[in-house]
Amino acid sequence: MSGSRFRYGAWRDGPDPLAPPYDVRAAVDEVGERVLGGESLHDALRDLIRRGPRDGRGLDDLRARAQRLRRDALRRGNLDGAVTRARQLLDQALAAERDELRGRGDPFREAVLDNLPRSTSRAVDELSGYDWASAEARGLYQQILAGLRREVVEQRFAGLREALGDPSAEARVAEMIGDLNDLLRRHARGEDTGDAFARFMARHGDFFPERPASVEELIDSLARRAAAAERLLRSLSPQQREELSRLMDQALGGGPLRDRLAELTENLRALRPGLAWGRGERVRGPGDLGYGDAAAALGEIGELDELLDQLSQEHSGATLDDVDVEAVERQLGRDAADDVRRLRELERELRRQGWVTRDEQGLTLSPKALRRLGRTALARVFDDLGGRRRGEHDLRDAGAAGDLTGSSRRWHFGDEQPIDVVRTVGNA
């Protein structure tokens, strides 16, 4: 019987469980050094969190990464790729149809093609009842609206890719959105929707692979996606916005799907009004982004903006608990989320061990920490004296601050040498 075999490697599932906890005394000493260097207590405590302790990263590092990712997203590509793609498919369909008509002598069809509007969306609309002579051209034309419809719905619901592959499943999709709107209306009225949410997930859970645990989580996820779609429209020029809106209306058709999606957007907007629903962005790049990719880029930019605000800790009463750790992990990676958790742990330990207190002004040092700061300051003074005898330290100060009078007084913050070591020790 062979023995068990084991493989060893670096820990990869979050913070190192064997790593020692933060040395909170060292953190307090670090704050003390900054205070002795001229910083205020408030600024020194804030900088400890923003810059991080000596052996870790702080919020400023995470903000710099988020800003870099935001700049990258702004250069990802052109947002009107859906309209450009529709134009390309339409041109290919018209070219195939003209090839089929060549030599047939069909003046009616040729006249229809010759008099199409220059607008892509209007041309697609006029061709909705056209009797295509070319099967290839008909297939290309159908791809315009079918592909856009698939992208629009997939952008709103992560689990619909497989469902939309079956045309008969669209009725179930519309039914799911109707049930979802009913659930959100009840939640907005303040009703207890716990049981209703459980029934909804039991019936339609396959549309939500992220498996939200509550109505609030479901709303958060859907609202971020809906806001990104709205921001996409706001980021286009008026002409591009009109073209894309017309194409989307045609793609979703006149059935219940379009109306229920519009109602869902309004419900989500009412439940999450704080999201950046109407703010556009100037996104440019070498390539064209399809509808889904363009909305995803704007969704990332929106979430990064929220993270930058949370990581700045500038608003009154801000704490590390305000930082969305899950959003940090989605955008910045697992190691960044672990950094936030460690900083939270440091702040909790500082409070638990009585080194800091929190009031309406934020974190402040406790009397216990002030006593340690005093001991650190005194140790620093004695280190500067370097163990020399009284009177042996070299004084080169001139003027009122440097003239020796033989008298003494209590030490005040900011005073430098000379110092009466004997009386200082006696007072201690």
Tab-separated table of N, CA and C in Angstrom, residues 56-124:
chain	number	residue	atom	x	y	z
A	56	GLY	N	3.547	47.214	4.415
A	56	GLY	CA	2.362	46.949	3.601
A	56	GLY	C	2.019	48.124	2.713
A	57	ARG	N	0.971	47.931	1.898
A	57	ARG	CA	0.515	48.971	0.984
A	57	ARG	C	-0.711	49.653	1.559
A	58	GLY	N	-0.898	50.919	1.203
A	58	GLY	CA	-2.012	51.687	1.709
A	58	GLY	C	-3.012	52.040	0.624
A	59	LEU	N	-3.973	52.898	0.986
A	59	LEU	CA	-5.038	53.265	0.061
A	59	LEU	C	-4.518	54.043	-1.139
A	60	ASP	N	-3.440	54.816	-0.954
A	60	ASP	CA	-2.906	55.586	-2.083
A	60	ASP	C	-2.412	54.668	-3.202
A	61	ASP	N	-1.806	53.534	-2.827
A	61	ASP	CA	-1.358	52.569	-3.842
A	61	ASP	C	-2.550	52.020	-4.628
A	62	LEU	N	-3.635	51.717	-3.900
A	62	LEU	CA	-4.818	51.174	-4.572
A	62	LEU	C	-5.475	52.226	-5.456
A	63	ARG	N	-5.491	53.470	-4.996
A	63	ARG	CA	-6.050	54.542	-5.828
A	63	ARG	C	-5.248	54.703	-7.117
A	64	ALA	N	-3.930	54.622	-7.014
A	64	ALA	CA	-3.096	54.770	-8.209
A	64	ALA	C	-3.398	53.656	-9.212
A	65	ARG	N	-3.608	52.435	-8.725
A	65	ARG	CA	-3.941	51.321	-9.626
A	65	ARG	C	-5.306	51.534	-10.263
A	66	ALA	N	-6.283	52.003	-9.476
A	66	ALA	CA	-7.619	52.248	-10.013
A	66	ALA	C	-7.594	53.357	-11.067
A	67	GLN	N	-6.816	54.402	-10.824
A	67	GLN	CA	-6.712	55.489	-11.807
A	67	GLN	C	-6.068	54.999	-13.097
A	68	ARG	N	-5.066	54.117	-12.975
A	68	ARG	CA	-4.416	53.581	-14.174
A	68	ARG	C	-5.398	52.715	-14.983
A	69	LEU	N	-6.179	51.893	-14.293
A	69	LEU	CA	-7.163	51.063	-14.987
A	69	LEU	C	-8.242	51.924	-15.650
A	70	ARG	N	-8.623	53.015	-14.989
A	70	ARG	CA	-9.620	53.905	-15.587
A	70	ARG	C	-9.089	54.531	-16.879
A	71	ARG	N	-7.836	54.958	-16.848
A	71	ARG	CA	-7.245	55.523	-18.071
A	71	ARG	C	-7.195	54.482	-19.182
A	72	ASP	N	-6.879	53.239	-18.829
A	72	ASP	CA	-6.850	52.176	-19.835
A	72	ASP	C	-8.238	51.948	-20.443
A	73	ALA	N	-9.271	51.964	-19.587
A	73	ALA	CA	-10.634	51.751	-20.081
A	73	ALA	C	-11.068	52.868	-21.022
A	74	LEU	N	-10.607	54.083	-20.770
A	74	LEU	CA	-10.964	55.206	-21.642
A	74	LEU	C	-10.307	55.105	-23.017
A	75	ARG	N	-9.297	54.264	-23.139
A	75	ARG	CA	-8.615	54.088	-24.425
A	75	ARG	C	-8.927	52.734	-25.069
A	76	ARG	N	-10.007	52.105	-24.633
A	76	ARG	CA	-10.271	50.729	-25.073
A	76	ARG	C	-10.768	50.649	-26.508
A	77	GLY	N	-11.496	51.627	-26.991
A	77	GLY	CA	-12.000	51.557	-28.370
A	77	GLY	C	-13.136	52.542	-28.574
A	78	ASN	N	-13.683	52.553	-29.776
A	78	ASN	CA	-14.798	53.444	-30.112
A	78	ASN	C	-16.116	52.820	-29.681
A	79	LEU	N	-16.994	53.649	-29.111
A	79	LEU	CA	-18.235	53.139	-28.535
A	79	LEU	C	-19.326	52.866	-29.561
A	80	ASP	N	-19.186	53.367	-30.773
A	80	ASP	CA	-20.258	53.197	-31.762
A	80	ASP	C	-20.052	51.958	-32.625
A	81	GLY	N	-19.372	50.964	-32.080
A	81	GLY	CA	-19.102	49.759	-32.857
A	81	GLY	C	-20.357	49.012	-33.271
A	82	ALA	N	-21.438	49.085	-32.471
A	82	ALA	CA	-22.669	48.384	-32.830
A	82	ALA	C	-23.268	48.970	-34.104
A	83	VAL	N	-23.250	50.301	-34.212
A	83	VAL	CA	-23.775	50.943	-35.423
A	83	VAL	C	-22.862	50.648	-36.609
A	84	THR	N	-21.549	50.695	-36.371
A	84	THR	CA	-20.595	50.399	-37.455
A	84	THR	C	-20.773	48.968	-37.955
A	85	ARG	N	-20.947	48.034	-37.029
A	85	ARG	CA	-21.168	46.635	-37.409
A	85	ARG	C	-22.458	46.473	-38.216
A	86	ALA	N	-23.512	47.164	-37.799
A	86	ALA	CA	-24.776	47.095	-38.538
A	86	ALA	C	-24.612	47.642	-39.951
A	87	ARG	N	-23.861	48.734	-40.098
A	87	ARG	CA	-23.623	49.317	-41.420
A	87	ARG	C	-22.849	48.344	-42.310
A	88	GLN	N	-21.850	47.681	-41.743
A	88	GLN	CA	-21.067	46.736	-42.528
A	88	GLN	C	-21.921	45.569	-43.007
A	89	LEU	N	-22.754	45.012	-42.115
A	89	LEU	CA	-23.622	43.905	-42.514
A	89	LEU	C	-24.636	44.352	-43.558
A	90	LEU	N	-25.152	45.569	-43.393
A	90	LEU	CA	-26.125	46.069	-44.378
A	90	LEU	C	-25.471	46.233	-45.743
A	91	ASP	N	-24.269	46.788	-45.774
A	91	ASP	CA	-23.576	46.953	-47.065
A	91	ASP	C	-23.312	45.605	-47.718
A	92	GLN	N	-22.924	44.600	-46.902
A	92	GLN	CA	-22.681	43.268	-47.458
A	92	GLN	C	-23.978	42.656	-47.999
A	93	ALA	N	-25.079	42.874	-47.267
A	93	ALA	CA	-26.366	42.335	-47.724
A	93	ALA	C	-26.794	43.001	-49.023
A	94	LEU	N	-26.631	44.322	-49.132
A	94	LEU	CA	-27.020	45.027	-50.363
A	94	LEU	C	-26.158	44.603	-51.545
A	95	ALA	N	-24.864	44.401	-51.292
A	95	ALA	CA	-23.979	43.961	-52.374
A	95	ALA	C	-24.380	42.576	-52.861
A	96	ALA	N	-24.684	41.657	-51.954
A	96	ALA	CA	-25.107	40.303	-52.355
A	96	ALA	C	-26.428	40.342	-53.110
A	97	GLU	N	-27.350	41.221	-52.678
A	97	GLU	CA	-28.648	41.322	-53.355
A	97	GLU	C	-28.485	41.901	-54.763
A	98	ARG	N	-27.623	42.895	-54.921
A	98	ARG	CA	-27.412	43.477	-56.258
A	98	ARG	C	-26.778	42.447	-57.195
A	99	ASP	N	-25.872	41.624	-56.676
A	99	ASP	CA	-25.278	40.569	-57.502
A	99	ASP	C	-26.354	39.596	-57.974
A	100	GLU	N	-27.295	39.282	-57.080
A	100	GLU	CA	-28.369	38.350	-57.434
A	100	GLU	C	-29.315	38.957	-58.473
A	101	LEU	N	-29.531	40.279	-58.366
A	101	LEU	CA	-30.472	40.938	-59.278
A	101	LEU	C	-29.861	41.254	-60.642
A	102	ARG	N	-28.527	41.235	-60.715
A	102	ARG	CA	-27.860	41.603	-61.971
A	102	ARG	C	-28.297	40.641	-63.091
A	103	GLY	N	-28.835	41.203	-64.153
A	103	GLY	CA	-29.265	40.411	-65.301
A	103	GLY	C	-30.686	39.900	-65.191
A	104	ARG	N	-31.354	40.115	-64.042
A	104	ARG	CA	-32.716	39.620	-63.869
A	104	ARG	C	-33.747	40.567	-64.479
A	105	GLY	N	-33.412	41.839	-64.503
A	105	GLY	CA	-34.384	42.807	-64.991
A	105	GLY	C	-35.536	42.993	-64.036
A	106	ASP	N	-35.210	43.278	-62.790
A	106	ASP	CA	-36.242	43.482	-61.755
A	106	ASP	C	-36.184	44.934	-61.295
A	107	PRO	N	-36.821	45.850	-62.036
A	107	PRO	CA	-36.693	47.273	-61.724
A	107	PRO	C	-37.260	47.653	-60.349
A	108	PHE	N	-38.286	46.937	-59.882
A	108	PHE	CA	-38.888	47.305	-58.590
A	108	PHE	C	-37.895	47.109	-57.451
A	109	ARG	N	-37.285	45.914	-57.392
A	109	ARG	CA	-36.318	45.653	-56.323
A	109	ARG	C	-35.128	46.609	-56.428
A	110	GLU	N	-34.666	46.839	-57.657
A	110	GLU	CA	-33.522	47.737	-57.824
A	110	GLU	C	-33.856	49.153	-57.367
A	111	ALA	N	-35.091	49.587	-57.627
A	111	ALA	CA	-35.510	50.923	-57.204
A	111	ALA	C	-35.544	51.028	-55.677
A	112	VAL	N	-35.994	49.965	-55.025
A	112	VAL	CA	-36.008	49.962	-53.554
A	112	VAL	C	-34.596	50.124	-53.016
A	113	LEU	N	-33.679	49.379	-53.575
A	113	LEU	CA	-32.293	49.444	-53.093
A	113	LEU	C	-31.658	50.799	-53.398
A	114	ASP	N	-32.007	51.374	-54.560
A	114	ASP	CA	-31.395	52.643	-54.964
A	114	ASP	C	-31.901	53.813	-54.129
A	115	ASN	N	-33.070	53.692	-53.532
A	115	ASN	CA	-33.683	54.823	-52.826
A	115	ASN	C	-33.687	54.646	-51.306
A	116	LEU	N	-32.826	53.794	-50.795
A	116	LEU	CA	-32.748	53.621	-49.338
A	116	LEU	C	-32.156	54.876	-48.682
A	117	PRO	N	-32.598	55.221	-47.470
A	117	PRO	CA	-32.021	56.363	-46.754
A	117	PRO	C	-30.544	56.106	-46.430
A	118	ARG	N	-29.793	57.174	-46.233
A	118	ARG	CA	-28.392	57.027	-45.867
A	118	ARG	C	-28.249	56.563	-44.423
A	119	SER	N	-29.229	56.865	-43.605
A	119	SER	CA	-29.195	56.426	-42.199
A	119	SER	C	-29.294	54.909	-42.128
A	120	THR	N	-28.381	54.302	-41.361
A	120	THR	CA	-28.382	52.840	-41.232
A	120	THR	C	-29.680	52.347	-40.624
A	121	SER	N	-30.108	52.964	-39.511
A	121	SER	CA	-31.300	52.480	-38.814
A	121	SER	C	-32.547	52.630	-39.701
A	122	ARG	N	-32.642	53.749	-40.426
A	122	ARG	CA	-33.811	53.956	-41.285
A	122	ARG	C	-33.808	52.983	-42.480
A	123	ALA	N	-32.614	52.702	-42.999
A	123	ALA	CA	-32.529	51.743	-44.101
A	123	ALA	C	-32.919	50.349	-43.636
A	124	VAL	N	-32.456	49.969	-42.452
A	124	VAL	CA	-32.829	48.660	-41.907
A	124	VAL	C	-34.338	48.588	-41.710
